[in-house]
Amino acid sequence: MTAPFMPRRTAAIAFILITALLDVMSMGIVIPVLPQLIEILSGSDAAAGMWNGLFVALWAGMQFVCSPLIGSLSDRFGRRPVILISVAGLALDFVLMALAPNLWWLALGRILAGVTSSSFTSTFAYMADITPPQDRARGYGLIGAAFSAGFVAGPLIGGLLGEISLRAPFWAAAALSGLAFLYGCFVLPESLAPAKRMAFSWRRANPFGALKLLRSHPELSSLAIGNFLLYFAHHIFSAIFVLYAGDRYGWGAWQVGGLLALVGLMDMGVQGLAVGPVVKRLGDRATMVVGLCFGAIGIASMGLASTGWLFVAAMFPNALWGLAMPTLQSLMTRHVSESEQGQLQGANNSVGAIAGIISPLFFGAIYSLSVGPRPPLPFIGSAFLIAAAVLAFAALIGWRAGQQFKPQLDISGPGD
């Protein structure tokens, strides 16, 4: 593996990136219309809010339960069959939701979506299989860029199709997932050799058993905490950004949508283009800490921004936050064997799912305490300042882990 991107490996990486793009795009397509469909099927705004919250919790809950299971299955049977079955299942799920006659049918669709989208654990494990340790941050950055591109293009396509019919985006999402499945059937090679596979065990495949892997090494535990804090802070955008932008700056749907697209484009640029060169110069660990620090600075600046233009300006340092996730993931992969990469990614996804359940509730509560005639928290940007403190703490944990356990990381080669 002296050359990180040989012809066969390049084809495999191309498939992983295209599949990630199509999968995320298919999920993003339904974002603009799913709340409206819920509202129609529920019959009232109040009930729609309750059902939408339930659907978010169902999706995150299934991610928590199924990510370690799918990761362990990929360690046992290989990445290829798990990825292809999951992609095919996602296509069938969108067909199910397109035909949904009631909310219970739609709820079943969200449960299946949570199960099938857990295949991202196998996607990250696949990338770990086909790239040497010193190039994994770049590989994970490319996956992150594909995710960002999907989240930019998906909602835009979904919004346009939603003008035709609320069901049309679901059919388009099913078609994209089906296309990804067919593409994989003909292109995707297996990345995990039979000799490197691990016997399946329910003890490792359940979420609590998988999380034990994160405690198997002191530095891995520290990095897992940093991973949780990163996810926790990131959910401030899904929890309160739309409300905050409207209350403080008077922004409407098109301004918010445009800014989200801009965020996706900047994140795509950072993860797709900047991660590789920065890691080559600074190493994985320093790049991770720099990314977390810029994220903290950017989010704090967003909370302090008195005008919309200052908020937009704060988005640029915040975009460098994208340096943190791929390098953190890369560092974690170095502390487990090749046969445990799927379990590791499953455990990471479970950590993200826990953050996805807790964080929106926390930041939603903080925001509710900071608005109104006489709020208990007198500053409307309090939630952003708390999120910035969380990221700063994550940077401190990452830095101290490197100081304390530096000898274990020297196996990664030059530049780290």
Coordinates of C-alpha atoms in Angstrom, one line a residue:
M1 CA 0.0 0.0 0.0
T2 CA 2.8 2.3 -0.8
A3 CA 0.6 4.3 -3.3
P4 CA -2.6 5.4 -1.6
F5 CA -4.7 5.5 -4.7
M6 CA -3.9 2.7 -7.2
P7 CA -6.3 2.1 -10.1
R8 CA -8.4 -0.6 -8.4
R9 CA -8.6 1.4 -5.2
T10 CA -9.4 4.5 -7.1
A11 CA -12.4 2.7 -8.7
A12 CA -13.6 1.5 -5.3
I13 CA -13.2 5.0 -3.8
A14 CA -15.2 6.5 -6.7
F15 CA -18.0 4.0 -6.0
I16 CA -18.1 4.8 -2.3
L17 CA -18.2 8.6 -3.0
I18 CA -20.9 8.2 -5.7
T19 CA -23.0 5.9 -3.4
A20 CA -22.6 8.3 -0.5
L21 CA -23.6 11.2 -2.7
L22 CA -26.7 9.4 -4.1
D23 CA -27.7 8.1 -0.7
V24 CA -27.5 11.5 1.0
M25 CA -29.1 13.2 -1.9
S26 CA -32.0 10.8 -1.8
M27 CA -32.5 11.5 1.9
G28 CA -32.1 15.3 1.3
I29 CA -34.8 15.3 -1.4
V30 CA -37.6 14.5 1.0
I31 CA -36.6 17.1 3.6
P32 CA -38.6 20.0 2.1
V33 CA -41.8 17.9 1.7
L34 CA -41.9 15.4 4.6
P35 CA -43.2 17.9 7.2
Q36 CA -45.9 19.0 4.7
L37 CA -46.9 15.4 4.1
I38 CA -47.0 14.8 7.9
E39 CA -49.2 17.8 8.3
I40 CA -51.7 16.6 5.6
L41 CA -51.9 13.1 7.0
S42 CA -52.2 14.3 10.6
G43 CA -54.8 17.0 9.9
S44 CA -53.4 19.8 12.1
D45 CA -50.3 21.8 12.8
A46 CA -50.1 20.8 16.5
A47 CA -50.3 17.1 15.7
A48 CA -47.8 17.5 12.9
G49 CA -45.3 18.9 15.3
M50 CA -45.7 16.0 17.6
W51 CA -45.4 13.4 14.8
N52 CA -42.4 15.1 13.3
G53 CA -40.6 15.0 16.6
L54 CA -41.5 11.3 16.9
F55 CA -40.2 10.6 13.5
V56 CA -36.9 12.3 14.3
A57 CA -36.6 10.2 17.5
L58 CA -37.5 7.0 15.7
W59 CA -34.8 7.6 13.1
A60 CA -32.1 8.4 15.7
G61 CA -33.2 5.5 17.8
M62 CA -32.9 3.0 15.0
Q63 CA -29.5 4.4 14.2
F64 CA -28.4 3.8 17.8
V65 CA -29.6 0.2 17.7
C66 CA -28.7 -0.9 14.2
S67 CA -25.4 0.9 13.5
P68 CA -23.3 -1.6 15.6
L69 CA -25.3 -4.5 14.2
I70 CA -24.6 -3.5 10.6
G71 CA -21.0 -2.7 11.3
S72 CA -20.5 -6.2 12.9
L73 CA -22.2 -7.9 10.0
S74 CA -19.8 -6.2 7.6
D75 CA -16.9 -7.4 9.7
R76 CA -18.3 -10.9 9.4
F77 CA -19.6 -11.1 5.8
G78 CA -17.7 -8.3 4.1
R79 CA -18.6 -4.7 3.3
R80 CA -20.0 -5.3 -0.2
P81 CA -23.1 -7.3 0.6
V82 CA -24.0 -5.2 3.6
I83 CA -23.7 -1.9 1.6
L84 CA -25.7 -3.3 -1.4
I85 CA -28.5 -4.8 0.8
S86 CA -28.8 -1.5 2.7
V87 CA -28.9 0.6 -0.4
A88 CA -31.6 -1.6 -1.9
G89 CA -33.6 -1.5 1.4
L90 CA -33.4 2.3 1.3
A91 CA -34.9 2.4 -2.2
L92 CA -37.8 0.1 -1.1
D93 CA -38.2 2.4 2.0
F94 CA -38.8 5.5 -0.2
V95 CA -41.3 3.6 -2.3
L96 CA -43.1 2.7 0.9
M97 CA -43.2 6.3 2.0
A98 CA -44.3 7.5 -1.4
L99 CA -47.3 5.2 -1.1
A100 CA -48.0 5.9 2.6
P101 CA -51.8 6.4 3.1
N102 CA -51.5 7.2 6.8
L103 CA -49.0 8.3 9.5
W104 CA -48.4 4.8 10.8
W105 CA -47.3 3.7 7.4
L106 CA -45.0 6.8 7.2
A107 CA -43.6 6.0 10.7
L108 CA -42.7 2.5 9.5
G109 CA -40.9 4.1 6.7
R110 CA -38.9 6.3 9.0
I111 CA -38.0 3.2 11.1
L112 CA -36.7 1.5 8.0
A113 CA -34.9 4.6 6.9
G114 CA -33.0 4.6 10.2
V115 CA -32.1 0.9 9.7
T116 CA -30.9 1.2 6.1
S117 CA -29.0 4.5 6.5
S118 CA -27.0 2.8 9.2
S119 CA -25.0 1.4 6.3
F120 CA -22.9 4.5 6.5
T121 CA -20.9 2.5 9.1
S122 CA -19.9 0.1 6.4
T123 CA -19.1 2.9 4.1
F124 CA -16.5 4.4 6.5
A125 CA -15.2 0.9 7.3
Y126 CA -14.8 0.3 3.6
M127 CA -12.7 3.4 3.3
A128 CA -10.5 2.3 6.2
D129 CA -10.0 -1.1 4.4
I130 CA -8.7 0.5 1.2
T131 CA -6.6 3.4 2.4
P132 CA -3.4 3.3 4.5
P133 CA -3.6 5.0 7.9
Q134 CA -1.8 8.2 6.8
D135 CA -4.4 8.7 4.0
R136 CA -7.6 7.9 5.9
A137 CA -8.2 11.5 7.0
R138 CA -8.2 12.5 3.3
G139 CA -10.5 9.6 2.5
Y140 CA -13.0 10.5 5.2
G141 CA -12.8 14.1 4.1
L142 CA -13.9 13.0 0.6
I143 CA -16.8 11.1 2.1
G144 CA -17.7 14.2 4.1
A145 CA -17.6 16.3 0.9
A146 CA -19.9 13.8 -0.9
F147 CA -22.3 14.0 2.1
S148 CA -22.2 17.8 1.9
A149 CA -22.8 17.8 -1.9
G150 CA -25.8 15.5 -1.4
F151 CA -27.3 17.7 1.3
V152 CA -26.9 20.8 -1.0
A153 CA -28.4 19.2 -4.1
G154 CA -31.1 17.0 -2.4
P155 CA -33.2 19.7 -0.8
L156 CA -33.0 21.9 -3.9
I157 CA -34.2 19.0 -6.1
G158 CA -36.8 18.0 -3.5
G159 CA -38.2 21.6 -3.3
L160 CA -38.6 21.7 -7.1
L161 CA -40.3 18.3 -7.3
G162 CA -42.5 19.2 -4.3
E163 CA -44.1 21.9 -6.4
I164 CA -45.3 19.2 -8.7
S165 CA -46.4 16.7 -6.1
L166 CA -45.6 16.0 -2.4
R167 CA -45.1 12.4 -3.4
A168 CA -42.8 13.1 -6.3
P169 CA -39.6 13.6 -4.2
F170 CA -40.1 10.2 -2.6
W171 CA -40.2 8.5 -6.0
A172 CA -37.1 10.4 -7.1
A173 CA -35.3 9.4 -3.9
A174 CA -36.2 5.8 -4.6
A175 CA -34.9 6.1 -8.1
L176 CA -31.6 7.5 -6.9
S177 CA -31.1 4.7 -4.3
G178 CA -32.0 2.1 -6.9
L179 CA -29.4 3.6 -9.2
A180 CA -26.8 3.4 -6.5
F181 CA -27.7 -0.3 -5.9
L182 CA -27.4 -1.2 -9.6
Y183 CA -24.2 0.8 -9.9
G184 CA -22.7 -1.1 -7.0
C185 CA -23.7 -4.5 -8.3
F186 CA -21.5 -4.0 -11.3
V187 CA -18.7 -1.8 -9.9
L188 CA -18.1 -2.4 -6.2
P189 CA -15.4 -4.9 -5.3
E190 CA -15.1 -6.4 -1.8
S191 CA -12.6 -4.7 0.4
L192 CA -12.3 -7.0 3.4
A193 CA -10.4 -10.3 2.7
P194 CA -11.9 -13.4 4.2
A195 CA -8.8 -14.0 6.3
K196 CA -9.4 -10.7 8.1
R197 CA -13.1 -11.2 8.9
M198 CA -14.3 -11.7 12.4
A199 CA -16.9 -14.1 13.7
F200 CA -20.3 -12.5 14.4
S201 CA -21.2 -12.0 18.0
W202 CA -24.3 -10.5 19.5
R203 CA -22.2 -9.3 22.4
R204 CA -20.3 -7.0 20.0
A205 CA -23.3 -6.3 17.7
N206 CA -25.6 -4.7 20.3
P207 CA -25.1 -1.0 20.9
F208 CA -23.9 -1.3 24.5
G209 CA -21.5 -4.1 23.6
A210 CA -20.2 -2.1 20.7
L211 CA -19.6 0.9 22.9
K212 CA -17.2 -1.3 25.0
L213 CA -14.8 -1.2 22.1
L214 CA -14.4 2.5 22.7
R215 CA -13.2 1.8 26.2
S216 CA -10.6 -0.7 25.0
H217 CA -7.8 1.9 24.8
P218 CA -7.3 5.1 26.8
E219 CA -6.9 7.3 23.8
L220 CA -9.8 5.7 21.9
S221 CA -12.0 6.6 24.9
S222 CA -10.8 10.2 24.9
L223 CA -11.4 10.5 21.1
A224 CA -14.9 8.9 21.5
I225 CA -15.8 11.6 24.0
G226 CA -14.5 14.2 21.6
N227 CA -16.6 12.6 18.9
F228 CA -19.7 12.8 21.1
L229 CA -19.1 16.5 21.9
L230 CA -18.6 17.3 18.2
Y231 CA -21.9 15.7 17.2
F232 CA -23.6 17.3 20.2
A233 CA -22.5 20.8 19.2
H234 CA -23.3 20.3 15.6
H235 CA -27.0 19.5 16.3
I236 CA -27.5 23.1 17.3
F237 CA -28.1 23.9 13.7
S238 CA -30.9 21.3 13.2
A239 CA -32.4 22.2 16.6
I240 CA -32.7 26.0 16.6
F241 CA -31.0 27.6 13.5
V242 CA -34.2 28.3 11.6
L243 CA -35.9 29.8 14.7
Y244 CA -32.9 31.8 15.7
A245 CA -32.4 33.2 12.2
G246 CA -36.1 34.3 12.1
D247 CA -36.2 35.8 15.6
R248 CA -32.9 37.7 15.6
Y249 CA -32.5 38.7 11.9
G250 CA -35.9 38.3 10.4
W251 CA -34.8 35.8 7.8
G252 CA -37.4 33.9 5.8
A253 CA -37.3 30.5 4.2
W254 CA -35.3 31.5 1.1
Q255 CA -32.5 33.2 3.2
V256 CA -32.3 30.2 5.5
G257 CA -32.2 27.8 2.6
G258 CA -29.6 29.8 0.8
L259 CA -27.4 29.9 3.8
L260 CA -27.7 26.2 4.4
A261 CA -26.7 25.6 0.8
L262 CA -23.7 27.9 1.3
V263 CA -22.7 26.0 4.5
G264 CA -22.9 22.7 2.5
L265 CA -20.7 24.2 -0.3
M266 CA -18.1 25.5 2.2
D267 CA -18.0 22.2 4.0
M268 CA -17.7 20.3 0.7
G269 CA -14.7 22.5 -0.1
V270 CA -13.0 22.1 3.3
Q271 CA -13.4 18.3 3.5
G272 CA -12.9 17.6 -0.1
L273 CA -9.9 19.9 -0.8
A274 CA -8.4 21.2 2.4
V275 CA -8.2 18.1 4.6
G276 CA -5.5 16.3 2.6
P277 CA -3.0 19.2 2.3
V278 CA -3.5 20.4 5.9
V279 CA -3.0 16.9 7.3
K280 CA 0.1 16.5 5.2
R281 CA 1.5 19.6 6.8
L282 CA 0.2 19.4 10.4
G283 CA -0.7 15.8 11.0
D284 CA -4.0 14.3 12.0
R285 CA -4.1 15.3 15.6
A286 CA -3.1 19.0 15.2
T287 CA -5.5 19.3 12.2
M288 CA -8.3 17.9 14.4
V289 CA -7.6 20.4 17.2
V290 CA -7.3 23.3 14.8
G291 CA -10.7 22.4 13.3
L292 CA -12.4 22.2 16.7
C293 CA -10.9 25.5 17.7
F294 CA -12.1 27.3 14.5
G295 CA -15.5 25.6 15.0
A296 CA -15.7 27.1 18.5
I297 CA -14.6 30.5 17.3
G298 CA -17.2 30.4 14.5
I299 CA -20.1 29.3 16.6
A300 CA -19.3 31.8 19.3
S301 CA -19.1 34.6 16.7
M302 CA -22.6 33.5 15.4
G303 CA -24.0 33.8 18.8
L304 CA -22.5 37.2 19.3
A305 CA -23.3 38.5 15.8
S306 CA -25.7 41.5 16.1
T307 CA -26.5 41.6 12.4
G308 CA -27.2 39.1 9.7
W309 CA -24.0 40.1 7.8
L310 CA -21.9 39.4 10.8
F311 CA -23.5 36.0 11.2
V312 CA -22.7 35.2 7.5
A313 CA -19.1 36.4 8.1
A314 CA -18.8 34.0 11.1
M315 CA -19.7 31.1 8.8
F316 CA -16.3 31.3 7.1
P317 CA -14.1 30.4 10.2
N318 CA -16.8 28.0 11.3
A319 CA -16.4 26.1 7.9
L320 CA -12.9 25.0 9.1
W321 CA -14.7 22.9 11.6
G322 CA -14.9 20.4 8.8
L323 CA -11.2 19.6 9.4
A324 CA -12.1 17.9 12.7
M325 CA -14.4 15.0 11.8
P326 CA -12.3 13.2 9.2
T327 CA -9.1 13.5 11.2
L328 CA -10.8 12.4 14.4
Q329 CA -12.2 9.3 12.6
S330 CA -8.8 8.6 11.1
L331 CA -7.1 8.6 14.5
M332 CA -9.7 6.3 16.0
T333 CA -9.2 3.7 13.2
R334 CA -5.6 3.3 14.2
H335 CA -6.5 1.8 17.6
V336 CA -8.5 -1.2 16.3
S337 CA -7.7 -4.1 14.1
E338 CA -8.8 -4.4 10.4
S339 CA -11.4 -6.9 11.5
E340 CA -13.0 -4.4 13.9
Q341 CA -13.3 -1.4 11.7
G342 CA -17.1 -2.1 11.1
Q343 CA -17.7 -2.4 14.8
L344 CA -15.8 0.8 15.4
Q345 CA -17.9 2.7 12.9
G346 CA -21.0 1.2 14.3
A347 CA -20.0 2.4 17.8
N348 CA -19.3 5.8 16.4
N349 CA -22.7 6.0 14.7
S350 CA -24.3 5.0 18.0
V351 CA -22.5 7.8 19.8
G352 CA -23.7 10.2 17.1
A353 CA -27.3 8.9 17.5
I354 CA -27.2 9.5 21.3
A355 CA -26.0 13.0 20.6
G356 CA -28.8 13.3 18.0
I357 CA -31.4 12.5 20.6
I358 CA -30.1 14.5 23.5
S359 CA -28.7 17.6 21.8
P360 CA -31.8 18.9 20.0
L361 CA -33.8 18.6 23.3
F362 CA -31.0 20.4 25.2
F363 CA -30.5 23.3 22.8
G364 CA -34.2 23.6 22.2
A365 CA -34.7 24.1 25.9
I366 CA -31.9 26.6 26.2
Y367 CA -33.3 28.6 23.3
S368 CA -36.8 28.6 24.8
L369 CA -35.2 30.1 27.9
S370 CA -33.5 32.8 26.0
V371 CA -36.5 34.3 24.1
G372 CA -39.7 35.9 25.1
P373 CA -40.7 39.1 26.9
R374 CA -38.6 38.4 30.1
P375 CA -36.5 35.3 29.4
P376 CA -34.5 33.6 32.2
L377 CA -31.5 33.7 29.9
P378 CA -31.4 37.3 28.8
F379 CA -29.2 36.7 25.7
I380 CA -30.7 35.1 22.6
G381 CA -27.4 33.7 21.5
S382 CA -26.8 31.7 24.7
A383 CA -27.2 28.3 22.9
F384 CA -24.5 29.2 20.4
L385 CA -22.1 30.2 23.2
I386 CA -22.7 27.0 25.0
A387 CA -22.1 25.0 21.8
A388 CA -18.8 26.9 21.3
A389 CA -17.8 26.0 24.8
V390 CA -18.6 22.3 24.1
L391 CA -16.3 22.4 21.0
A392 CA -13.5 24.2 23.0
F393 CA -13.8 21.4 25.6
A394 CA -13.6 18.8 22.8
A395 CA -10.4 20.5 21.5
L396 CA -8.9 20.4 24.9
I397 CA -9.7 16.6 25.3
G398 CA -8.1 15.9 21.9
W399 CA -5.0 17.9 22.7
R400 CA -4.6 16.3 26.2
A401 CA -5.1 12.8 24.8
G402 CA -2.3 13.4 22.4
Q403 CA 0.0 14.6 25.1
Q404 CA -0.8 11.7 27.4
F405 CA -0.8 8.9 24.9
K406 CA 1.5 10.2 22.2
P407 CA 3.7 7.0 22.0
Q408 CA 0.7 4.9 20.8
L409 CA 0.1 7.3 17.9
D410 CA 3.6 7.3 16.5
I411 CA 2.7 4.1 14.5
S412 CA 0.9 6.2 12.0
G413 CA 4.0 7.4 10.1
P414 CA 5.3 10.8 9.2
G415 CA 3.2 13.9 9.6
D416 CA 1.3 12.9 12.8

